[in-house]
Short mmCIF file of C-alpha atoms and ligand atoms in Angstrom, two decimals:
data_model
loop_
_atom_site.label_atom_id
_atom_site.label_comp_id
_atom_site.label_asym_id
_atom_site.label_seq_id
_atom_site.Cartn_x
_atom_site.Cartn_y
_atom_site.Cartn_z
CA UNK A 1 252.46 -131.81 -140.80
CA UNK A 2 250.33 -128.72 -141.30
CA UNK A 3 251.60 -126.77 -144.36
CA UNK A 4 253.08 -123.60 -143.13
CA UNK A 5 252.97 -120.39 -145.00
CA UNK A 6 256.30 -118.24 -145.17
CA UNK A 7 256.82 -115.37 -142.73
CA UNK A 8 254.83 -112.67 -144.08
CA UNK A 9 257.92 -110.24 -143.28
CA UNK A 10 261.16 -110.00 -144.26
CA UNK A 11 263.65 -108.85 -141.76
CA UNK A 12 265.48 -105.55 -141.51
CA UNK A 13 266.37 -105.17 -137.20
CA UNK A 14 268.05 -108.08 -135.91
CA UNK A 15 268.51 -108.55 -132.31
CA UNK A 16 271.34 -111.13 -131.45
CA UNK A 17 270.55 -114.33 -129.53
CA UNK A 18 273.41 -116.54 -128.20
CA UNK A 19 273.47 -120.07 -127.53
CA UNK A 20 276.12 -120.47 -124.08
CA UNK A 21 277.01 -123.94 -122.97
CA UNK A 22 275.58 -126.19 -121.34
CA UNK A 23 278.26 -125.63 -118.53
CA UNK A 24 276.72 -121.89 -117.93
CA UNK A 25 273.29 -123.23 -118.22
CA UNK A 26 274.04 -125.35 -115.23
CA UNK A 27 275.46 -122.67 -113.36
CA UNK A 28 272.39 -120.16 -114.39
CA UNK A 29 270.49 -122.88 -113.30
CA UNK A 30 271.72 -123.06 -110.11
CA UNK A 31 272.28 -119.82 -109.45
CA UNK A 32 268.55 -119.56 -110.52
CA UNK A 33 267.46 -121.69 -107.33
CA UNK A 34 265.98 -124.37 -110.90
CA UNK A 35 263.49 -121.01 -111.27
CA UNK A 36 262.79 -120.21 -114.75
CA UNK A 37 261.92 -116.28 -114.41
CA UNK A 38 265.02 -115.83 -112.13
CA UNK A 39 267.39 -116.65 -115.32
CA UNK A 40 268.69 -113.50 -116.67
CA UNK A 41 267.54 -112.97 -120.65
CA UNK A 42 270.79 -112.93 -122.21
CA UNK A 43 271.32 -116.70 -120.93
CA UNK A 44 267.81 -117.79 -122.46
CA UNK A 45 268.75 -118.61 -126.37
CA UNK A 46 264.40 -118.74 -127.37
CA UNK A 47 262.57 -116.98 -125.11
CA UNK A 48 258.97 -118.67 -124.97
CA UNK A 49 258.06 -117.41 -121.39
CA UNK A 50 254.89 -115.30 -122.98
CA UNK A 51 253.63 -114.15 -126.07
CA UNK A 52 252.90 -110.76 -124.07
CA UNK A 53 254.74 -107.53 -125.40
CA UNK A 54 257.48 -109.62 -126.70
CA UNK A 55 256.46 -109.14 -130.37
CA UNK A 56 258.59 -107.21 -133.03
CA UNK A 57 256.83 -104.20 -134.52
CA UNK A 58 256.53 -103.64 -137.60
CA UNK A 59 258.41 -100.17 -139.66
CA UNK A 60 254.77 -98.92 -139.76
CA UNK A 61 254.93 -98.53 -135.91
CA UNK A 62 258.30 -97.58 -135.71
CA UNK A 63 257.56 -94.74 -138.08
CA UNK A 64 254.31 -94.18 -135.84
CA UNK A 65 255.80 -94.06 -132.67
CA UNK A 66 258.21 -90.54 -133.98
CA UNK A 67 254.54 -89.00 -134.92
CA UNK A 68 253.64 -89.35 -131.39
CA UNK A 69 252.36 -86.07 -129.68
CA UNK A 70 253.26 -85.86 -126.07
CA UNK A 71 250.63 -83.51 -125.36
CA UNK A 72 249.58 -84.14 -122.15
CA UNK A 73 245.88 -83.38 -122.84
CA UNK A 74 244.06 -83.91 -126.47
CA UNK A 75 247.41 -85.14 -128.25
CA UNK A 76 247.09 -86.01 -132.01
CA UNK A 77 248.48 -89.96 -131.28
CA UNK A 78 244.67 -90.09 -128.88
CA UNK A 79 242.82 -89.02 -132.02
CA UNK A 80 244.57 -91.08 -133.80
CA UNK A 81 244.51 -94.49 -131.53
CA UNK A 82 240.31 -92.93 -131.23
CA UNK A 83 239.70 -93.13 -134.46
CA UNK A 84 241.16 -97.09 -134.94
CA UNK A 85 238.96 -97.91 -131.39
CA UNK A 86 235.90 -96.49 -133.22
CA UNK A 87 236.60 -98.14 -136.64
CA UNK A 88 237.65 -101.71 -134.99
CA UNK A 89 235.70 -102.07 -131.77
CA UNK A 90 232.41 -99.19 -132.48
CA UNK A 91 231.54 -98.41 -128.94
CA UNK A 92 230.44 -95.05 -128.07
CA UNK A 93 233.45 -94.44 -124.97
CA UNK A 94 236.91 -95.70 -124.39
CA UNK A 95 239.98 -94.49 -122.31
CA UNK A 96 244.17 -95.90 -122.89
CA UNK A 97 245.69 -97.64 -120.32
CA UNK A 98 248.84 -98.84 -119.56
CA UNK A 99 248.54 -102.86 -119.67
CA UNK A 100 245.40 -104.97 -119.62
CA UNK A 101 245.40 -105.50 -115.67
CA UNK A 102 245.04 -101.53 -115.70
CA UNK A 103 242.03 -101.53 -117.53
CA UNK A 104 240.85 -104.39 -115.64
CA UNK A 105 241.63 -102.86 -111.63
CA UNK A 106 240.06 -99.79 -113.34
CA UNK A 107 236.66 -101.46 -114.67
CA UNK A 108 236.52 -103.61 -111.55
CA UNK A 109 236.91 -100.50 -109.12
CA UNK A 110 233.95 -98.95 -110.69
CA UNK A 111 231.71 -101.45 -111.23
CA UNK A 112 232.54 -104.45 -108.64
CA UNK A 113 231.31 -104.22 -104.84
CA UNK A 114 231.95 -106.55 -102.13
CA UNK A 115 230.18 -110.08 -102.46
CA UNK A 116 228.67 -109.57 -106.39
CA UNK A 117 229.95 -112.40 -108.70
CA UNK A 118 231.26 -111.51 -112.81
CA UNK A 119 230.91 -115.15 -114.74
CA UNK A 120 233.27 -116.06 -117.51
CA UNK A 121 234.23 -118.69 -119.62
CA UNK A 122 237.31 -118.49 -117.68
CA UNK A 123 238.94 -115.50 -116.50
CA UNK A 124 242.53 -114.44 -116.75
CA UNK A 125 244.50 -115.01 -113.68
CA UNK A 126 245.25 -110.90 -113.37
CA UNK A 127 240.94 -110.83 -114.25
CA UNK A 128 240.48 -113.09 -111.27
CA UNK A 129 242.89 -111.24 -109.02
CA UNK A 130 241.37 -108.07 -109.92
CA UNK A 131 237.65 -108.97 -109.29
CA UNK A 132 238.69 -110.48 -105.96
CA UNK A 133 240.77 -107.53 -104.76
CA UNK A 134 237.23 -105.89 -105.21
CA UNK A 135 235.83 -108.02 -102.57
CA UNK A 136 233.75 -109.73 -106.04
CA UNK A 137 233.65 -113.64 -106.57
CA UNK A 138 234.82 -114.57 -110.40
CA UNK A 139 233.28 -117.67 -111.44
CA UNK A 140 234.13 -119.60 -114.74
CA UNK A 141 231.79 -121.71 -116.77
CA UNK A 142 233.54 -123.14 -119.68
CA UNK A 143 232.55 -126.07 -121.24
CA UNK A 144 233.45 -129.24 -120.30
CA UNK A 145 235.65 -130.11 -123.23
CA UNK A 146 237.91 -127.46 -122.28
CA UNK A 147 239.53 -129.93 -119.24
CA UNK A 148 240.32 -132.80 -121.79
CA UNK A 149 243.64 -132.07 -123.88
CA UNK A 150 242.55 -134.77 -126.67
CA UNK A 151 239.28 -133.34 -127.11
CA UNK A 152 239.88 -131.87 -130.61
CA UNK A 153 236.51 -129.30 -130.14
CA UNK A 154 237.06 -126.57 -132.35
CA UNK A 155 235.90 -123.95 -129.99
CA UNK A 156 236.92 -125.27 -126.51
CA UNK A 157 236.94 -121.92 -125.11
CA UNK A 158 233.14 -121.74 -125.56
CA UNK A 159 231.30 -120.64 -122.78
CA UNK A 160 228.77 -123.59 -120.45
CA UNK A 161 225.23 -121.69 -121.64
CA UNK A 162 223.38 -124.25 -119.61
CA UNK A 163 225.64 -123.96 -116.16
CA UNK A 164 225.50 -119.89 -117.07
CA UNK A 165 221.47 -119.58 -117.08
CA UNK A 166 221.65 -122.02 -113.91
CA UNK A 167 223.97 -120.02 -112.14
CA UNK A 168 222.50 -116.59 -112.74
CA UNK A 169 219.08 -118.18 -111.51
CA UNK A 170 220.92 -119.72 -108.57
CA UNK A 171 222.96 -115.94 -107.53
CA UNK A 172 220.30 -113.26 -108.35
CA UNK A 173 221.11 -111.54 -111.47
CA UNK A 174 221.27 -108.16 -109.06
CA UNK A 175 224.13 -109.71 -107.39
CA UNK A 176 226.24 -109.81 -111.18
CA UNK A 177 227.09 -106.31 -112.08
CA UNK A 178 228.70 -107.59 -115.85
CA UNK A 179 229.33 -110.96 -116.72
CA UNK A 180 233.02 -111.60 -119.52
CA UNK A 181 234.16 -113.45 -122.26
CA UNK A 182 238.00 -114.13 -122.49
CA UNK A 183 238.43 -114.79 -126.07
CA UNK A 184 241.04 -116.37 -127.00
CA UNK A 185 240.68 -118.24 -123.58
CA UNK A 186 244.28 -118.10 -122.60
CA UNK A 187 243.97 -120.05 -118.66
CA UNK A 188 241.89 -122.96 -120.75
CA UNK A 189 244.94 -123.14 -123.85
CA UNK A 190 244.47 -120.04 -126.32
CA UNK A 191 241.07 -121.80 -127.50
CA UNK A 192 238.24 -119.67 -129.41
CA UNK A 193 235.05 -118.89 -128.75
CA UNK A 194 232.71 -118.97 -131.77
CA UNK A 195 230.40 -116.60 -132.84
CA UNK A 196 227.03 -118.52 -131.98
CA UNK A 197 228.31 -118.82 -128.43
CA UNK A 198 229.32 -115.57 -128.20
CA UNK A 199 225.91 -114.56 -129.64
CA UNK A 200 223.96 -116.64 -127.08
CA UNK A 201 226.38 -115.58 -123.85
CA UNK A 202 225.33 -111.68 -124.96
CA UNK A 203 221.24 -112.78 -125.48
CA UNK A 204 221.53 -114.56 -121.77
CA UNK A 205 223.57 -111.78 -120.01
CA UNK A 206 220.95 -109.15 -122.24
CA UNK A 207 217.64 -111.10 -121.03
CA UNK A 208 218.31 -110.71 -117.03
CA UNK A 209 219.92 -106.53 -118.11
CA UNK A 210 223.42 -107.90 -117.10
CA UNK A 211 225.83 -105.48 -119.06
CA UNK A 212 228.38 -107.89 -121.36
CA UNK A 213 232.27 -107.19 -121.21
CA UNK A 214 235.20 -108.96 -123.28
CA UNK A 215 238.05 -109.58 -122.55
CA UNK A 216 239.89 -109.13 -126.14
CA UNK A 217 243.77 -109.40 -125.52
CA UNK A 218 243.73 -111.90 -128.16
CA UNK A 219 240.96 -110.68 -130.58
CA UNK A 220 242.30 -110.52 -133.72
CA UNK A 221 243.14 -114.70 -133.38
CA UNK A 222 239.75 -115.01 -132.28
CA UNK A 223 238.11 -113.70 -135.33
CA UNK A 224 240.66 -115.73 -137.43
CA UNK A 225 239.46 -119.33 -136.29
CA UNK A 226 235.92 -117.97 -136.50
CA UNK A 227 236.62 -117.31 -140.12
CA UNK A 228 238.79 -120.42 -140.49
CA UNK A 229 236.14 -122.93 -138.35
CA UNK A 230 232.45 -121.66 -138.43
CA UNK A 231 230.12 -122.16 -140.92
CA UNK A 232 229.02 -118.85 -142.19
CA UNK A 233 232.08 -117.08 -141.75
CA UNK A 234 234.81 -118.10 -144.05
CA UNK A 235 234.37 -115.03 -146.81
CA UNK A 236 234.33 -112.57 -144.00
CA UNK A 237 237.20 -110.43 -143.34
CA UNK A 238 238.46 -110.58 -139.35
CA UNK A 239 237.85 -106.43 -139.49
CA UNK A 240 233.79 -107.80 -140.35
CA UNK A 241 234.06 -110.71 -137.62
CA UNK A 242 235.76 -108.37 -135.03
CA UNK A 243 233.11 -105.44 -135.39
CA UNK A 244 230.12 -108.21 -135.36
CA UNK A 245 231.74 -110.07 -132.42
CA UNK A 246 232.17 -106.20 -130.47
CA UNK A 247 228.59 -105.66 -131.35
CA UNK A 248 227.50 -108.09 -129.12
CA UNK A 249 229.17 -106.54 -125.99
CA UNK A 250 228.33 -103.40 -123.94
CA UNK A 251 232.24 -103.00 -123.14
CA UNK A 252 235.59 -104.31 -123.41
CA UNK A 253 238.98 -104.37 -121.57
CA UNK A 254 242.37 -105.54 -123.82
CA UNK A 255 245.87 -105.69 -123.02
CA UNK A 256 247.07 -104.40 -125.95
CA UNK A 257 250.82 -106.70 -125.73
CA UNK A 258 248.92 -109.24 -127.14
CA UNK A 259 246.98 -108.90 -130.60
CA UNK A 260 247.78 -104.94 -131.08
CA UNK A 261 251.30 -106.38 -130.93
CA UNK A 262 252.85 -103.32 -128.66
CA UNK A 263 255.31 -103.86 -126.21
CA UNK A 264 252.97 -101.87 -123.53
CA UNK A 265 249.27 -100.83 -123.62
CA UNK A 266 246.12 -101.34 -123.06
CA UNK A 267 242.39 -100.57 -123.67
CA UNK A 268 238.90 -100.02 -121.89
CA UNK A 269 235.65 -99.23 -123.43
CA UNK A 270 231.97 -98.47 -122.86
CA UNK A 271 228.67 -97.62 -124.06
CA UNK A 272 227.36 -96.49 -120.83
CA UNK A 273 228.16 -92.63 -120.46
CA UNK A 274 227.88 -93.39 -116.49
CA UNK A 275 230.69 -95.95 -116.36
CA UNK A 276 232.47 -93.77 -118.67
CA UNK A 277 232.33 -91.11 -116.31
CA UNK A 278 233.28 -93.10 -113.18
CA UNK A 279 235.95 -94.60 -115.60
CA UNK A 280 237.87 -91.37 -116.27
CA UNK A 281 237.89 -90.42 -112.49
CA UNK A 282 239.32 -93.48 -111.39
CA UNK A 283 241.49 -93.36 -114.07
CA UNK A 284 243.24 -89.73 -113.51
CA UNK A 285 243.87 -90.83 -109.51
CA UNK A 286 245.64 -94.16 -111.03
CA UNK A 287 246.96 -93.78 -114.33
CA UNK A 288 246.52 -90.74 -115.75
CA UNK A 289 244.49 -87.73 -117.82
CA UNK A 290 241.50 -89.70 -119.82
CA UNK A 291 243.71 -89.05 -123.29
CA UNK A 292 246.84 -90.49 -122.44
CA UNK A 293 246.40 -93.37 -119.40
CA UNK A 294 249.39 -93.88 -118.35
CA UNK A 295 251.03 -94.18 -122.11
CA UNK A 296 253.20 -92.03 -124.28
CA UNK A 297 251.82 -90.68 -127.37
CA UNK A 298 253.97 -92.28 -128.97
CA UNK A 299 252.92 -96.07 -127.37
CA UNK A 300 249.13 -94.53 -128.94
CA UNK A 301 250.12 -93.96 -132.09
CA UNK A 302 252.16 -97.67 -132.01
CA UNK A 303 249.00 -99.74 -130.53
CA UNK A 304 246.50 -97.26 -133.55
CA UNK A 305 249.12 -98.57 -136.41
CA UNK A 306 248.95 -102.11 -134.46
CA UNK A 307 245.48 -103.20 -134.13
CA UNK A 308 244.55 -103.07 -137.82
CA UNK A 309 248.10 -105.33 -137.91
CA UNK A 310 247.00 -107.56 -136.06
CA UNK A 311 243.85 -108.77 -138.32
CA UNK A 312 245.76 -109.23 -141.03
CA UNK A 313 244.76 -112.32 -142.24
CA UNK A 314 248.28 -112.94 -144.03
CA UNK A 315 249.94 -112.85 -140.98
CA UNK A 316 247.13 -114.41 -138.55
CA UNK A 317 247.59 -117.16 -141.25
CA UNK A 318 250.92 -117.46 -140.50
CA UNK A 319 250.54 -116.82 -136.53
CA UNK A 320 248.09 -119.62 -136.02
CA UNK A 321 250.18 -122.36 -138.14
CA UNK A 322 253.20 -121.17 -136.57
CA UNK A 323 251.33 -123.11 -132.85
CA UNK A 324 249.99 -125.56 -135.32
CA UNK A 325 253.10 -126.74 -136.45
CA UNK A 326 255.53 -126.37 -133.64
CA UNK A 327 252.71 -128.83 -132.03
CA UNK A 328 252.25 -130.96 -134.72
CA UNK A 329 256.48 -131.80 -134.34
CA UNK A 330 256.13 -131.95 -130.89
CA UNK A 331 253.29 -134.44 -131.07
CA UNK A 332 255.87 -136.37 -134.02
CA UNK A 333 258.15 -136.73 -131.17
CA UNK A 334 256.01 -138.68 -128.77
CA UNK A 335 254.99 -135.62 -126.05
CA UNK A 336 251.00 -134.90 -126.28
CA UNK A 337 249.91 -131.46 -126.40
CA UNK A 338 246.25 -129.38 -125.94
CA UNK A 339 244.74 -130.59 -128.74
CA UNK A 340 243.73 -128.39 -130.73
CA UNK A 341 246.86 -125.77 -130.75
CA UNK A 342 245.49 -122.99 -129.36
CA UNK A 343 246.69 -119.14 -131.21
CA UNK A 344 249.49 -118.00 -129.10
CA UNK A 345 251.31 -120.94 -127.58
CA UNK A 346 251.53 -124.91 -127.27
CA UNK A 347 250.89 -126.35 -123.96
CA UNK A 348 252.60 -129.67 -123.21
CA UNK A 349 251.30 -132.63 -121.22
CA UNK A 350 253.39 -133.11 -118.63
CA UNK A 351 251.82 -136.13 -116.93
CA UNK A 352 251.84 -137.63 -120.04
CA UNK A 353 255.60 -137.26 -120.45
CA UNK A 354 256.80 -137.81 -117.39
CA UNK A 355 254.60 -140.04 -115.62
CA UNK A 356 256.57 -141.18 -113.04
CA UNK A 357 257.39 -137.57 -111.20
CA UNK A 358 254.35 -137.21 -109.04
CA UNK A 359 252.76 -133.95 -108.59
CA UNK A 360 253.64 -133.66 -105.13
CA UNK A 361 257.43 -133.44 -106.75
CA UNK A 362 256.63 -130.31 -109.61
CA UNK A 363 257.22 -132.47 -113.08
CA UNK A 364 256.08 -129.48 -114.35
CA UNK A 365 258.89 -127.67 -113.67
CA UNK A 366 261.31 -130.58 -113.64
CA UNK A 367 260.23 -130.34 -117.78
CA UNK A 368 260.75 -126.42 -117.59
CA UNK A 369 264.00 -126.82 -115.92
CA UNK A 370 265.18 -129.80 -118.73
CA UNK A 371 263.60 -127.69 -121.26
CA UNK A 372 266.75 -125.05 -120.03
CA UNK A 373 269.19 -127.69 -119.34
CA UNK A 374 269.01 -129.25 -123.17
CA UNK A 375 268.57 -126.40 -125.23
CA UNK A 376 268.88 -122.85 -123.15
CA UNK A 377 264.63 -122.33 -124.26
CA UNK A 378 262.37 -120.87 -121.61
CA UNK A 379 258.81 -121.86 -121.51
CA UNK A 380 256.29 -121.80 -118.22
CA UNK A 381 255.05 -124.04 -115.81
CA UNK A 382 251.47 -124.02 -115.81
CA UNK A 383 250.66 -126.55 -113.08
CA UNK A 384 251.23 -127.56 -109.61
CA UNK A 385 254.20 -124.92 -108.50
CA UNK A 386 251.59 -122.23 -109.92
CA UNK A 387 247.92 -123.37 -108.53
CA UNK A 388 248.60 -126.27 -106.20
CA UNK A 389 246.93 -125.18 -102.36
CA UNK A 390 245.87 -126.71 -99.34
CA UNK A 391 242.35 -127.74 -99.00
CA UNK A 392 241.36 -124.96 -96.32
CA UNK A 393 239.54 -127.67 -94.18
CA UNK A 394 241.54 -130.53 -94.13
CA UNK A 395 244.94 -129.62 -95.24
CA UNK A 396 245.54 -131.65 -97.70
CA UNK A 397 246.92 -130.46 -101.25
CA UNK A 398 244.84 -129.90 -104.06
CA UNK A 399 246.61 -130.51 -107.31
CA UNK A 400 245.25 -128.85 -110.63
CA UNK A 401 243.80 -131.11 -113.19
CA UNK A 402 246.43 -130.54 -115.73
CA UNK A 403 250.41 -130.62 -115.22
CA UNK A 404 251.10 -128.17 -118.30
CA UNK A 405 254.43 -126.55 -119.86
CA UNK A 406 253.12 -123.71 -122.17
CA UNK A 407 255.46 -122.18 -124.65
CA UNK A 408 254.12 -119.22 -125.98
CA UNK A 409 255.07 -117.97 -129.29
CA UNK A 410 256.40 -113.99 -129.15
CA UNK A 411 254.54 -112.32 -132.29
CA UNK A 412 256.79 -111.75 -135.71
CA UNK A 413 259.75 -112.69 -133.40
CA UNK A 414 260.92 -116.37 -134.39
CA UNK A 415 261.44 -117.93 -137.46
CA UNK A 416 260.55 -121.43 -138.52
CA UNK A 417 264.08 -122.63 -137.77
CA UNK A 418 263.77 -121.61 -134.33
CA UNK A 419 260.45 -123.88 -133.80
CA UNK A 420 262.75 -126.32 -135.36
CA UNK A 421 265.27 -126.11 -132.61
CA UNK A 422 262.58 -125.72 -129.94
CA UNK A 423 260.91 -129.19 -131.47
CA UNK A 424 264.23 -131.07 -131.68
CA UNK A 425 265.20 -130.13 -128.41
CA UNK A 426 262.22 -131.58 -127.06
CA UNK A 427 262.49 -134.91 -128.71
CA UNK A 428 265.62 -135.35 -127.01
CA UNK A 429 264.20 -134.69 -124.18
CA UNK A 430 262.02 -137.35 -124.17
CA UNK A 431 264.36 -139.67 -125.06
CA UNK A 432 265.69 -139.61 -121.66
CA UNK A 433 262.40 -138.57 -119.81
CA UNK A 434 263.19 -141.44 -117.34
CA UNK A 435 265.88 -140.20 -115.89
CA UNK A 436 264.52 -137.03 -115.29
CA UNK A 437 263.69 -136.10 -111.63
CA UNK A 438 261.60 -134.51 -109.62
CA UNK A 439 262.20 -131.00 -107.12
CA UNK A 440 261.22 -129.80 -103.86
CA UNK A 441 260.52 -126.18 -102.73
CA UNK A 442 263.61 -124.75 -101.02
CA UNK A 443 261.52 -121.59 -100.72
CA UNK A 444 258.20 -120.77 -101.60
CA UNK A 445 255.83 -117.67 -100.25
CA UNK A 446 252.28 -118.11 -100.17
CA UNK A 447 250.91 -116.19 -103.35
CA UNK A 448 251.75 -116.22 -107.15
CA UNK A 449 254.99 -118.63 -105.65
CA UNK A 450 255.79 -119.29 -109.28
CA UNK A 451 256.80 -115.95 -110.03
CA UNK A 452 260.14 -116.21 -106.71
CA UNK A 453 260.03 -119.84 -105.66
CA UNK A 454 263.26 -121.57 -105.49
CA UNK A 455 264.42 -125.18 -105.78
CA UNK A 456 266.31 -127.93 -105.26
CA UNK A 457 266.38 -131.19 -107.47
CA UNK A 458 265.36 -134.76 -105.84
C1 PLP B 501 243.38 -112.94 -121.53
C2 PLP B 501 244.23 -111.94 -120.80
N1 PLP B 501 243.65 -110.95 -120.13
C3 PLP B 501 244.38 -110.03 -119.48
C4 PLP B 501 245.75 -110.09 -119.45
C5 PLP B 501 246.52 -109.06 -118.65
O1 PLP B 501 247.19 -108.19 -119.49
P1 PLP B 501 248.53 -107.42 -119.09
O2 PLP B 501 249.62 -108.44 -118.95
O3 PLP B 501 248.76 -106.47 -120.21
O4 PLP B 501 248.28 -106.71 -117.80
C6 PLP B 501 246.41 -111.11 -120.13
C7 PLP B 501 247.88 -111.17 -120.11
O5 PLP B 501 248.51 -112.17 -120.37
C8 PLP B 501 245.62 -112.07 -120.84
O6 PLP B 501 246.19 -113.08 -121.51
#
């Protein structure tokens, strides 16, 4: 078992959880049509649907948020959230935004036109949607390792340099307006990116003049495995990694939910004045004036007090063996997981664990829906109800590679006993994993079905 350092917090809000029984979970259940995100919150007892502005701030950005300045134009919480961009991230232009996708339907307006391509390691399923909606093509070239869950590479989110140099010979480096790093990589398991790659991604995209965005939601963990896992690294501070791994890039967009640890918010920045410019326009028709976009000042002054929180190396300490050990108990009671735990959740192997539900029949969510059932815990199906299509040719269905249940791990939120609960529940779970059955859509429509799908057991 990894060793586990205490919270670094002690706790002075509480919010109240309940447990109900297992009668009302059947009836939520039901009532649910067996869909997770139809479940109403106060019938979910630990809520491990996404680590994404579920955290608990900390009295430093309470106490921020009643400095905020609700000017609309030049308010004191911009300086002050400027200031932190400057310090953290050092490029010359940024603008707020209200979540990540924001930033990203803003960056892709600008700078994606109909039939250009923008390579990744792998992009974020609101990334993807975004580039597409732009008419663009978003391809993802992570390594190979990232499609085995026993491979125990250190930094599985590491981007293909090989298939990259291949493929911008094969498109036409005119026809790839910015190529992107997601780091961590959540849709390969929360896995890191290390520095070298990083460094050789920004020399490839540099050599043909193809500007280099990140995508940093989770930049703060990043920095932490670099320092924990590459050679070179381990007596920097994650302030010294971050700035050396922004210094690569010509840009970055963030949802700020994630490492800034903010319920809302988000981030864009630049070094090209042009961009910049084109940037602010689009931004005033969608979001709003360049100092504010689409925030409070007091969400500003929240995310400025938040992003230096977020590299604390106390707390990443604690953050990253929090996944570490609720995985390591998992694995103790016979399900498999990514190997290894990625920085903001654990994602199960659901083939593993129930091998007899085929994929045809969603064991996926036949795990998500026990997960409920035992212990009132709500995780998220990452595999055939979310990405399984028809081939457009012949019809038949294409299943994803991996059949995963992720729980991710809200920031500052849970305690150890809680992953204690979550683990135990689990293990009897899998003590009866044979009697567990399959489901069938009772309704489904054709995009993102996961989010309004309903169900009916086999
Ligand atoms: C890597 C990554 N990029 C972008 C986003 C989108 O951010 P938001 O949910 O704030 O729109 C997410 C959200 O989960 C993410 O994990």
């Amino acid at each position: 078992m990894p060793t586990y350092p205490p919270e670094p917090f002690r706790i002075k809000v509480t919010e109240p959880i309940r447990l109900i029984s297992p009668d009302k979970r059947e009836a939520a259940l039901k009532e649910a049509g067996y869909n997770i995100f139809a479940v109403k919150a106060e019938d979910i007892f630990i809520d491990l649907l996404t680590d994404s502005g579920t955290g608990a701030m900390s009295h430093d950005q309470w106490a921020a948020l009643m400095r905020g300045d609700e000017s609309y134009a030049g308010a004191r919480s911009y300086i002050r959230l400027k200031a932190a961009v400057e310090d953290i991230f050092g490029f010359k232009y940024f603008v707020p935004a209200h979540q990540g996708r924001a930033a990203e339907n803003i960056l892709s307006a600008v700078l994606v036109r109909p039939g250009q391509y923008i390579p990744s390691n792998m992009h974020f399923d609101t990334t993807d949607a975004n580039i597409r909606a732009r008419g663009g093509r978003p391809t993802n070239l992570v390594i190979d390792e990232a499609f085995d869950p026993a491979n125990p590479h250190p930094f599985k989110g590491n981007m293909d340099i090989a298939k990259l140099k291949a493929f911008i010979e094969k498109i036409g480096a005119e026809k790839i307006p910015f190529g992107m790093m997601t780091i961590t990589n959540n849709a390969g398991g929360g896995q890191p990116v290390s520095m070298e790659n990083l460094k050789e991604v920004a020399d490839t995209y540099h050599s043909y003049d193809i500007p280099f965005f990140i995508d940093a939601a989770r930049y703060a963990e990043n920095a932490y495995f670099i320092k924990l896992r590459e050679k070179g690294y381990e007596n920097k501070s994650t302030l010294e990694i971050a700035r050396e791994t922004f210094s690569l890039a010509d840009g970055m967009c963030m949802s700020a939910k994630k490492d800034a640890i903010v319920n809302i918010g988000g981030l864009l920045c630049m070094n090209d004045e042009t961009v910049f410019q084109n940037v602010k326009n689009e931004l005033i028709l969608r979001e709003g004036f360049p100092t504010y976009g689409g925030l409070a000042g007091r969400d500003l002054d929240a995310m400025a007090v938040g992003l230096y929180e977020g590299l604390d190396e106390a707390y990443l300490a604690y953050r990253l063996n929090q996944t570490a050990y609720l995985a390591a108990r998992i694995n103790q009671a016979g399900i498999p997981t990514i190997q290894p735990a990625g920085g903001h959740a654990v994602y199960l192997d659901v083939l593993a664990t129930l091998p007899h539900i085929p994929q045809g029949e969603f064991p996926g969510q036949a795990l998500t829906v026990e997960l409920y059932r035992e212990g009132a815990i709500r995780g998220c199906e990452i595999g055939s109800v979310m990405f399984a299509h028809p081939d457009p040719e012949t019809g038949r269905m294409i299943y994803p590679q991996l059949e995963l249940l992720r729980l991710a791990i809200p920031r500052r939120t849970y305690t150890q006993s809680h992953l204690d609960y979550v683990a135990e529940t689990l293990a009897r779970i899998k003590e009866r994993a044979a009697e567990i059955r399959g489901y069938k859509f009772t309704y489904a429509p054709e995009l993102l079905r996961h989010f309004t799908a309903r169900f009916e057991p086999l």
